[in-house]
Tab-separated table of C-alpha atoms and ligand atoms in Angstrom:
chain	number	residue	atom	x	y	z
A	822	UNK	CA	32.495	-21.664	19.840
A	823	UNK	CA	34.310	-18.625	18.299
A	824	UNK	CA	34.102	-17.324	15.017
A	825	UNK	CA	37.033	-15.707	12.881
A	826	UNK	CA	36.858	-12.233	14.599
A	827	UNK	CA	37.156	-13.988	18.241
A	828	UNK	CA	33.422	-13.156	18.936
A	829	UNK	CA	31.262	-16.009	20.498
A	830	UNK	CA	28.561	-18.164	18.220
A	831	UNK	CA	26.007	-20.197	18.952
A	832	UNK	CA	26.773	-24.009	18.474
A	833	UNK	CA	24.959	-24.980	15.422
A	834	UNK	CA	22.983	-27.797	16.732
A	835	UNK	CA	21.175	-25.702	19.330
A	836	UNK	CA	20.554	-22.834	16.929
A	837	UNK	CA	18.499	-25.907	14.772
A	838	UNK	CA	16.696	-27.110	17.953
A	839	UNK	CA	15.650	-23.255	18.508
A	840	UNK	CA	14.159	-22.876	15.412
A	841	UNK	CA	12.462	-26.210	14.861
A	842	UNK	CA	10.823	-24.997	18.308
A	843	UNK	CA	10.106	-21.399	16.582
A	844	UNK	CA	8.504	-22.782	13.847
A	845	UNK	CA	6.415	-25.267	16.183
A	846	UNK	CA	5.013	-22.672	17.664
A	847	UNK	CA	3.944	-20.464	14.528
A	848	UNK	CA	2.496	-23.889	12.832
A	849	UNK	CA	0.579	-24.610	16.465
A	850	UNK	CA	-1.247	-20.832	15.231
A	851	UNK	CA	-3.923	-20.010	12.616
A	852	UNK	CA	-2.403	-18.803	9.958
A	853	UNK	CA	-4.798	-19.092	7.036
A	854	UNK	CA	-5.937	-16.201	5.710
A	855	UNK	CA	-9.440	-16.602	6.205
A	856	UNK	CA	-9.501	-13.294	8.526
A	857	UNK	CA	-8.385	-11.439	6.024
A	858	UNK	CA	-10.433	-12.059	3.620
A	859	UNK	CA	-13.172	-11.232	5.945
A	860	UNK	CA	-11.745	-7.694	6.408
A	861	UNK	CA	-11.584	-7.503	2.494
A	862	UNK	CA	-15.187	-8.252	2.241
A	863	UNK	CA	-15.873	-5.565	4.987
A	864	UNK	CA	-13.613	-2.869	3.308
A	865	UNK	CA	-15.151	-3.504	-0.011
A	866	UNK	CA	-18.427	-2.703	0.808
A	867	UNK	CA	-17.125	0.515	2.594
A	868	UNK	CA	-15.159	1.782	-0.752
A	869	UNK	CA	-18.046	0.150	-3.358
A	870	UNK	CA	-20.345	2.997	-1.099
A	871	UNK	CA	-17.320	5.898	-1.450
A	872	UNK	CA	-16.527	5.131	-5.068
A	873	UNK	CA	-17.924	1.988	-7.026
A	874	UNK	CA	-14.965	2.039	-9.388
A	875	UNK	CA	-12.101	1.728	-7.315
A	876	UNK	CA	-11.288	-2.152	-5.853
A	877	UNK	CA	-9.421	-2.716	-2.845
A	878	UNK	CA	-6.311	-4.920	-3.229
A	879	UNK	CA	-4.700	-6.559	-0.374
A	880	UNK	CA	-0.497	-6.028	0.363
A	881	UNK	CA	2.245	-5.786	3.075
A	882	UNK	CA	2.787	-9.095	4.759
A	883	UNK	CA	-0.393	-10.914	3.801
A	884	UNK	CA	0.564	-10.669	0.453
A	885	UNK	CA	4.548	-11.198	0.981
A	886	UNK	CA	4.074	-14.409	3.257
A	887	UNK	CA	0.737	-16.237	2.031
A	888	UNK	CA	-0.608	-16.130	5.510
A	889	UNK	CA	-1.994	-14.003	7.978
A	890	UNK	CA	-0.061	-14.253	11.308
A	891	UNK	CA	-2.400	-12.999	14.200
A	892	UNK	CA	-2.593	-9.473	15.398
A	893	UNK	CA	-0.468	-8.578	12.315
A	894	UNK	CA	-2.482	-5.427	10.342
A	895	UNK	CA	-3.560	-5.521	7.094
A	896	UNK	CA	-3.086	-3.682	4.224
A	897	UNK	CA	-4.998	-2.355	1.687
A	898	UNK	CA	-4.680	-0.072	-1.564
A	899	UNK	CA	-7.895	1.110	-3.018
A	900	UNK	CA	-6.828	1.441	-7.009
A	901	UNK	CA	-9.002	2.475	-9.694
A	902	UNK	CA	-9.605	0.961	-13.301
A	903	UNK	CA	-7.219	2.675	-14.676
A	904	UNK	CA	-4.577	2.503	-11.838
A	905	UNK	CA	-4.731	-1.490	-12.588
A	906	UNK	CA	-4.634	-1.423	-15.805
A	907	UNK	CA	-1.807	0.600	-15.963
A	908	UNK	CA	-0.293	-1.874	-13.408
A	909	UNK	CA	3.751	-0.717	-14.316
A	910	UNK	CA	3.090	2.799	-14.131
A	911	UNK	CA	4.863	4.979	-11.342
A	912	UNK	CA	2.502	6.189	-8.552
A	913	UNK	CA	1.834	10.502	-8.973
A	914	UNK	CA	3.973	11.919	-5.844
A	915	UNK	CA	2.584	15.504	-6.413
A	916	UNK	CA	0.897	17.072	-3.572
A	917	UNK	CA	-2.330	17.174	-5.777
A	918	UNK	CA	-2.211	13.689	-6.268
A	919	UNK	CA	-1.720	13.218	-2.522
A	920	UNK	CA	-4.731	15.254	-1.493
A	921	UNK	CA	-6.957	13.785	-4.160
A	922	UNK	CA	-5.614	10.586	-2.492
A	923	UNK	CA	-6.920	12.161	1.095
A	924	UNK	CA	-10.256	13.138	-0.156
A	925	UNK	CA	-10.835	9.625	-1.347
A	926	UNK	CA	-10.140	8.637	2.063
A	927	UNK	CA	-11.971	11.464	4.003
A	928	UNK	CA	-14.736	10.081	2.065
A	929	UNK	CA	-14.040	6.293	3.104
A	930	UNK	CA	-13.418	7.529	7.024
A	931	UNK	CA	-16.675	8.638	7.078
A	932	UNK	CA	-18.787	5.899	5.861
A	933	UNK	CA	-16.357	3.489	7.945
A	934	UNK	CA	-17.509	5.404	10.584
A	935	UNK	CA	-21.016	4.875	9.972
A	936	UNK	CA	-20.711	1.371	9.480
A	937	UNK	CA	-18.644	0.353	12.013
A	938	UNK	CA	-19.168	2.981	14.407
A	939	UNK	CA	-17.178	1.113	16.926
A	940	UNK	CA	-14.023	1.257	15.468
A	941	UNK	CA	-10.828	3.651	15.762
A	942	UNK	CA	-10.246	6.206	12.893
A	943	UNK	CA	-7.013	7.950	12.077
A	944	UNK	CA	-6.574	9.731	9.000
A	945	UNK	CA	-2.611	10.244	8.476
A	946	UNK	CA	-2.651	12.861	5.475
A	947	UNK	CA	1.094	14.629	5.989
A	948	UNK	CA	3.129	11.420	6.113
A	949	UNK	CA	5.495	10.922	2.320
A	950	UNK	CA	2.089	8.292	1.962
A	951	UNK	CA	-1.269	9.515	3.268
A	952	UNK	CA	-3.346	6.900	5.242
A	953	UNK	CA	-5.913	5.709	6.898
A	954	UNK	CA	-5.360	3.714	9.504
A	955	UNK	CA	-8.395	1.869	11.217
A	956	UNK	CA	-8.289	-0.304	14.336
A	957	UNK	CA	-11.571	-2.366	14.454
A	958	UNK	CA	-12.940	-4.550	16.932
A	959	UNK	CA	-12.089	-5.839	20.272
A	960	UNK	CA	-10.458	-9.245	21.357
A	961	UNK	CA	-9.818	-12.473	18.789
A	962	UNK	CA	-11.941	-10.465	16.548
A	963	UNK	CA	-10.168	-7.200	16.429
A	964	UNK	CA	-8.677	-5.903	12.909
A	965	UNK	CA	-6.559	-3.250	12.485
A	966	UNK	CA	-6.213	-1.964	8.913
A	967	UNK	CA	-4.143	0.768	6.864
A	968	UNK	CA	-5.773	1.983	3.671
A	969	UNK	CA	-4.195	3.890	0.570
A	970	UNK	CA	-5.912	5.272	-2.117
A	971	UNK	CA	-4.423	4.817	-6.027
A	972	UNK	CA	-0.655	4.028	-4.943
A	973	UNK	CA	0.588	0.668	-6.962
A	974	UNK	CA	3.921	0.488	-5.166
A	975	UNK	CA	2.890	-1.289	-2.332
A	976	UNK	CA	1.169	-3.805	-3.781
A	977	UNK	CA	3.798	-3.680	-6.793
A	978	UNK	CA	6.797	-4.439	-3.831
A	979	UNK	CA	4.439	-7.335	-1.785
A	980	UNK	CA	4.384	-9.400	-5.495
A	981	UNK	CA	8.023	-8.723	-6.011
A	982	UNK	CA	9.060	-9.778	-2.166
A	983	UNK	CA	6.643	-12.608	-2.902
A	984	UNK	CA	8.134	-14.139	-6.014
A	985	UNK	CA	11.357	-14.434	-4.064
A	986	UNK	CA	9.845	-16.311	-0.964
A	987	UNK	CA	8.116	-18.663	-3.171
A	988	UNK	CA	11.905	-19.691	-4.692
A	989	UNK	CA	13.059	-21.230	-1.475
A	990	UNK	CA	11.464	-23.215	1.471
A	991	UNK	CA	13.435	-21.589	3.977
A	992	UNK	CA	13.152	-18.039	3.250
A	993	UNK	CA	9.317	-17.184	4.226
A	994	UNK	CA	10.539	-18.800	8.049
A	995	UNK	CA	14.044	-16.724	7.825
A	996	UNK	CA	11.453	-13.266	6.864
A	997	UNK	CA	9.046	-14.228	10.184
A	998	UNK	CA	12.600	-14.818	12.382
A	999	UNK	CA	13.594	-11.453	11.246
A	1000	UNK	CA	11.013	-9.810	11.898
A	1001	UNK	CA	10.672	-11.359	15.232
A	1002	UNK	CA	13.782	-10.392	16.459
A	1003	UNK	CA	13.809	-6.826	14.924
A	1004	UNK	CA	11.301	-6.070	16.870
A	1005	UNK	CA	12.463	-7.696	20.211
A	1006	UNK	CA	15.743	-5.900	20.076
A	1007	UNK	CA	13.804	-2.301	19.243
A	1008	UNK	CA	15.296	-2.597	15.556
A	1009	UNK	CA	12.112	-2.344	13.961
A	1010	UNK	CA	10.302	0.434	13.550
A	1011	UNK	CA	6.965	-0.577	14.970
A	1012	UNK	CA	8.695	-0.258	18.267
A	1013	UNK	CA	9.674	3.510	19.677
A	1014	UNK	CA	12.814	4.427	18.342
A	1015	UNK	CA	13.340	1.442	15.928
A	1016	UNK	CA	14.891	2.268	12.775
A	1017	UNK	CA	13.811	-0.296	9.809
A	1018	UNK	CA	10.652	-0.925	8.869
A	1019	UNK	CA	9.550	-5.012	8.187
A	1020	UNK	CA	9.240	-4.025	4.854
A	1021	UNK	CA	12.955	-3.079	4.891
A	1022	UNK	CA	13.960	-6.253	6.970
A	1023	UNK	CA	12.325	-7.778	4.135
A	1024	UNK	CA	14.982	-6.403	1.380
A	1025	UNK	CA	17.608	-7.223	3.424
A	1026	UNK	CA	16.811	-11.164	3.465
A	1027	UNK	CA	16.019	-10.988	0.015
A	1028	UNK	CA	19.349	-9.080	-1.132
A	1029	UNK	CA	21.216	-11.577	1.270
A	1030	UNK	CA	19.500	-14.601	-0.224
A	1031	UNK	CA	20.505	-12.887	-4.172
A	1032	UNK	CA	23.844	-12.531	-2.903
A	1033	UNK	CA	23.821	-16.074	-2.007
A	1034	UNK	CA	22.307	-17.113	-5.394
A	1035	UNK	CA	20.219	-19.268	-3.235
A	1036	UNK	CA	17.430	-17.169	-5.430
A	1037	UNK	CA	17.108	-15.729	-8.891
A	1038	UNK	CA	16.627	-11.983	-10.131
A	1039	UNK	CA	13.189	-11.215	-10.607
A	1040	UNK	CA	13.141	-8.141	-12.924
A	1041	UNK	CA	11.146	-5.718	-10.946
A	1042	UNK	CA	9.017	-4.634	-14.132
A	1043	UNK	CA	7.704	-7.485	-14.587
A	1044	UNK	CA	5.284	-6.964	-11.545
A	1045	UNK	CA	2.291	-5.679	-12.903
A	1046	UNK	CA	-0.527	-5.101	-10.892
A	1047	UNK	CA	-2.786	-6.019	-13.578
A	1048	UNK	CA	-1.802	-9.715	-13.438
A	1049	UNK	CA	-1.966	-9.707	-9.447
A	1050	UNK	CA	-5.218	-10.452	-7.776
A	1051	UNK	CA	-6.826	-7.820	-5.041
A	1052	UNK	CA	-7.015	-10.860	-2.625
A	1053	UNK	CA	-3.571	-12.644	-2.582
A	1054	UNK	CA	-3.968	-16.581	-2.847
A	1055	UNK	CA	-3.322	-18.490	1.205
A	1056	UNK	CA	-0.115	-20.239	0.993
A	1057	UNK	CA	0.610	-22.464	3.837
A	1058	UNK	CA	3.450	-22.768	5.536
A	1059	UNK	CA	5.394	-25.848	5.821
A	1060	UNK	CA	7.705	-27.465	8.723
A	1061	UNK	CA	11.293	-26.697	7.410
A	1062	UNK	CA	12.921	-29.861	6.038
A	1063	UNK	CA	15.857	-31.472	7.983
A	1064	UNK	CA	14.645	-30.600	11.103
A	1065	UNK	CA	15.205	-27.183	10.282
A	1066	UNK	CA	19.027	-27.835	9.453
A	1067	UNK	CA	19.017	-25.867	6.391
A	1068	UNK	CA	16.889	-22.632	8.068
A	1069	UNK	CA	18.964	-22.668	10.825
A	1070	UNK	CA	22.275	-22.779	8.499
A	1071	UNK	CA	20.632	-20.040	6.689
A	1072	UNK	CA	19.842	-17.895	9.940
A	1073	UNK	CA	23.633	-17.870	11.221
A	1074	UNK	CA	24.683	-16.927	7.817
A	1075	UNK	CA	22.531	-14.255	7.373
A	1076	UNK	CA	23.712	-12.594	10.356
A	1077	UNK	CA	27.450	-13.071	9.303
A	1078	UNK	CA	26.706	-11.967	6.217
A	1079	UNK	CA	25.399	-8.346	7.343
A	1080	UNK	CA	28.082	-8.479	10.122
A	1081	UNK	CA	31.864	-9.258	8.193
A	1082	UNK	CA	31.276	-9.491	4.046
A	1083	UNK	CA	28.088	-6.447	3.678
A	1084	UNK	CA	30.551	-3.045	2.713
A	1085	UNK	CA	27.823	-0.669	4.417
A	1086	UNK	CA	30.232	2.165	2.919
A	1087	UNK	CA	29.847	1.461	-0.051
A	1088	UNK	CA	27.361	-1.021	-0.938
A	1089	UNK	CA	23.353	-0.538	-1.513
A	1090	UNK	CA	21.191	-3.168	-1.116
A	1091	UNK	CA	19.464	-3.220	-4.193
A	1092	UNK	CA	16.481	-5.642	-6.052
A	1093	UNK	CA	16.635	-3.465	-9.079
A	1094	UNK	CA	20.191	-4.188	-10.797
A	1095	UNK	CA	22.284	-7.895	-10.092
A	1096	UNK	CA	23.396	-8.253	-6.343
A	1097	UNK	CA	26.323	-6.418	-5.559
A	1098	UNK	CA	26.194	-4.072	-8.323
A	1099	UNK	CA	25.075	-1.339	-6.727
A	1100	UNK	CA	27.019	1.461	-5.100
A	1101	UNK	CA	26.540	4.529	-3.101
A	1102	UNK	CA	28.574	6.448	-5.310
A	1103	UNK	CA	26.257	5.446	-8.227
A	1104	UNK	CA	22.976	6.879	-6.446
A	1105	UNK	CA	25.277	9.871	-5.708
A	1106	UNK	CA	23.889	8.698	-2.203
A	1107	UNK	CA	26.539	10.225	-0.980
A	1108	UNK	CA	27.929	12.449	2.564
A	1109	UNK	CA	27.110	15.953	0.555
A	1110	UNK	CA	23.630	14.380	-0.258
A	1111	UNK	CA	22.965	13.451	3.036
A	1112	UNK	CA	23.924	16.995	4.464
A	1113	UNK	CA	21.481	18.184	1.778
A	1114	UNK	CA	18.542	15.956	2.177
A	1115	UNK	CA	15.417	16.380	3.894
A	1116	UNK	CA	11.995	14.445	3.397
A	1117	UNK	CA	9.326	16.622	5.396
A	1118	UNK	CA	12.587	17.773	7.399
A	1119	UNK	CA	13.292	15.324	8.903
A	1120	UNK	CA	17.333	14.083	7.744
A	1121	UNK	CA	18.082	11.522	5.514
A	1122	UNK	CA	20.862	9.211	6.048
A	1123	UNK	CA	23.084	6.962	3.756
A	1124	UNK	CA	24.745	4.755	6.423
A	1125	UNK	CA	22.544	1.556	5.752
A	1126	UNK	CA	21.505	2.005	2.096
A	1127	UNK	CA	18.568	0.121	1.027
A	1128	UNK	CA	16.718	1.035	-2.624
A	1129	UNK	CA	13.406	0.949	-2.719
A	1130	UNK	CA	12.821	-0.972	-6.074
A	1131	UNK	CA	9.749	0.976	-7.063
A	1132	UNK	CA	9.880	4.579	-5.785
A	1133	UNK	CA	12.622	6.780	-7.077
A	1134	UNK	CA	16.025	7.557	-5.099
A	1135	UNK	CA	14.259	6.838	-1.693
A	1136	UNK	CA	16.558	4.843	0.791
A	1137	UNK	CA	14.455	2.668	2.642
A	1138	UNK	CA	17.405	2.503	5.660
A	1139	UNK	CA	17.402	6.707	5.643
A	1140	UNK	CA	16.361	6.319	9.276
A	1141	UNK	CA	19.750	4.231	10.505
A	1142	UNK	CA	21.754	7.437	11.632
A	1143	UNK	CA	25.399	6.438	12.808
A	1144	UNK	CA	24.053	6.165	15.971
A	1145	UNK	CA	21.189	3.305	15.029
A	1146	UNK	CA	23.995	1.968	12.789
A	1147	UNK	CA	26.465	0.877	15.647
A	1148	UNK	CA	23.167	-0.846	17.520
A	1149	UNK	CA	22.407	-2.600	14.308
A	1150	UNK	CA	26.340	-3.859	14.916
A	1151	UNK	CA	26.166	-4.373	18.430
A	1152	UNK	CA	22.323	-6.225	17.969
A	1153	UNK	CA	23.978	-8.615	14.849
A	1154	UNK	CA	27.298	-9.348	17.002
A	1155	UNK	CA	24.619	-10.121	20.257
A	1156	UNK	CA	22.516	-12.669	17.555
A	1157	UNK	CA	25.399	-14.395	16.451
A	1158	UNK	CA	26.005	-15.366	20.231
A	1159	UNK	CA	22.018	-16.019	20.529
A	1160	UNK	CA	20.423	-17.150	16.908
A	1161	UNK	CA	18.419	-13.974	17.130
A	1162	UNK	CA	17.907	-14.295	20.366
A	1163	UNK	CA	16.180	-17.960	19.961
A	1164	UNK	CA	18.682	-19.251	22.535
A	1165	UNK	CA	18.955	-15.755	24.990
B	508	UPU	O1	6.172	0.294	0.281
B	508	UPU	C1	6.366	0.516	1.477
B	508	UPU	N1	7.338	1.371	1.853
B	508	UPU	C2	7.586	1.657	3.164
B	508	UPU	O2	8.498	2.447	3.438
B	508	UPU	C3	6.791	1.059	4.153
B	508	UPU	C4	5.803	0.187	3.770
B	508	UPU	N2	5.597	-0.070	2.448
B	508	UPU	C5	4.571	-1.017	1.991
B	508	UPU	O3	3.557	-1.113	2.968
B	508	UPU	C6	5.161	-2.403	1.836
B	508	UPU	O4	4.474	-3.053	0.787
B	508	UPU	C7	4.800	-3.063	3.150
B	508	UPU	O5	4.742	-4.467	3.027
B	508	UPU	C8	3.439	-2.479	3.409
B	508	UPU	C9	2.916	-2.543	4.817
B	508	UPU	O6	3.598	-1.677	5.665
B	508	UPU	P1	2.919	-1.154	7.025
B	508	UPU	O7	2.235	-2.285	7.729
B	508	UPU	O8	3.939	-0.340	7.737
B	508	UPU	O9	1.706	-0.224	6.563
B	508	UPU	C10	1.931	0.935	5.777
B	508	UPU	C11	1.271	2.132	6.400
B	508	UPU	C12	1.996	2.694	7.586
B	508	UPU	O10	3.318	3.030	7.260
B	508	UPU	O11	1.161	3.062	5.348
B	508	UPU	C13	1.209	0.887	4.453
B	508	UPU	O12	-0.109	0.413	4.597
B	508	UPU	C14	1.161	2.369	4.121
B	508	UPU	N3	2.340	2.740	3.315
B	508	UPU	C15	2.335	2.433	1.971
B	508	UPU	O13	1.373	1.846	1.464
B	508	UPU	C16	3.413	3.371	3.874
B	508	UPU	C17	4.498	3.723	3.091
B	508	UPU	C18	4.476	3.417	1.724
B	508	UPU	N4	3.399	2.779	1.207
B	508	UPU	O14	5.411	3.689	0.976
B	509	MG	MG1	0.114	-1.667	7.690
């Protein structure tokens, strides 16, 4: 079949039997999130030694999807009494703050160490975020593990991601197809030279699912980390209704939609103001900017504009240089043809 532009798409009736078969498969896995809350226990008794104040709360996709797909890493942000109960407030970006953050998890490397003496140990202090980023265990029992020290945002971002998957059955499966492919075509930046992170895949489904009104603004103050619980609740996935009609409706369009009605030039993807109110020009994210701009100096780019809805005038696409941008065109072209590949 061809679509309006004369490019080639994927008949709609295999595109459903593809992803009824995709989400076979995740349903045949464990997904609960049992695992994790193993980990939890683990890490707890690790930062209760470090700091007995400070509680570890559990985000990224654990949080975002309700389950814990396998070999996926979990995340964790170790916040104290006062971080939580100022669960709005805007996480300190000084570079005291930072190192205070990094001697918090100095401290938690090296009983980790102790404890576990068997597992990996990175500490990642001159990233924008400093880190710690364990790998635990070998075989079905490894865990690999990043841990932040009194940052909200993430957790803030998970609950706000994850008030939007719970409005729709279909968009939790359209997030893990996303992902999926992102990372099989190199998109993703948990593969060398990928450009978007998950958590940025994630915004995109989200903004294309607002501009859809297939879900409703959530206002992103109203995630308060005070009302969201360290370990987030297991919510289990379901086979998509229709035999997957609907998802695999929702799939195809998603793709169009980033390929012919998106205005990269002038649109940002946004959570924080109504879909499609949101401009370049209004962020002043704009060419002069992005001559100017430098995070650790590394450039910043403004081709593929994604907000981040809790950390101020960061684009969370500044890694899509024109280059990466045209791939991102070629890849979405090469999944209408394919249903993300499901049928390559
Ligand atoms: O908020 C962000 N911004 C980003 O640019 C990237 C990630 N995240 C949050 O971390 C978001 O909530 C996402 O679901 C979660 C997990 O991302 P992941 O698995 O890449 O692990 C991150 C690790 C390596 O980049 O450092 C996080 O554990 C941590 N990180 C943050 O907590 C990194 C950037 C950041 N916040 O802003
Ligand atoms: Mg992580």
């Amino acid at each position: 079949m061809k679509g309006k532009s004369g490019r080639s798409i994927a008949a709609i009736s295999d595109v459903r039997a593809a992803v009824s078969r995709f989400c076979d498969e995740q349903l045949s896995r464990r997904l609960d999130t049992q695992p994790v809350a193993e980990v939890h226990q683990k890490v707890s008794a690790c930062v209760q030694t470090v700091d007995p104040a400070m509680t570890p709360y559990i985000f990224g996709s654990t949080a975002v999807l309700g389950v814990h797909e396998q070999g996926s890493d979990v995340d964790f942000a170790c916040l104290s009494p006062t971080d939580v109960q100022d669960g709005k407030g805007a996480d300190a970006v000084s570079e005291v703050a930072k190192g205070l953050q990094s001697d918090f998890l100095f401290r938690l490397s090296e009983v980790v160490k102790r404890e576990h003496y068997l597992w990996g140990i990175e500490l990642v202090r001159r990233t924008r975020v400093p880190v710690l980023r364990v790998k635990g265990g070998l075989g079905v029992d490894s865990v690999s593990f990043d841990v932040t020290a009194n940052r909200r945002n993430g957790v803030r971002n998970s609950a706000l991601l994850r008030a939007y998957f719970t409005q729709c059955p279909e968009a939790r499966w359209l997030s893990m197809l996303v992902k999926q492919w992102s990372k099989r075509t190199g998109l993703n930046t948990s593969v060398d030279g990928g450009c978007i992170t998950s958590y940025g895949w994630n915004i995109m489904v989200v903004y294309y699912l607002l501009r859809r009104r297939l879900v409703t603004l959530v206002p992103v103050e109203s995630c308060d980390v005070a009302d969201i619980a360290p370990m987030p609740p297991y919510m289990p996935l379901e086979t998509p209704q229709q035999g997957g009609q609907a998802l695999a409706d929702m799939l195809m369009d998603f793709v169009r939609y980033y390929l012919d009605e998106f205005a990269p030039e002038t649109e940002v993807m946004s959570l924080t103001r109504a879909a499609g109110e949101t401009t370049k020009e209004m962020l002043s994210w704009t060419k002069q900017a992005e001559d100017m701009a430098r995070i650790r100096g590394e450039k910043i780019h403004y081709r593929w504009c994604i907000e981040d809805p809790y950390e101020y005038d960061l684009n969370v696409g500044r890694n899509v240089t024109p280059f990466k941008l045209m791939l991102l065109r070629k890849h979405l072209e090469r999944a209408q043809e394919t249903a993300l590949l499901l049928l390559a």
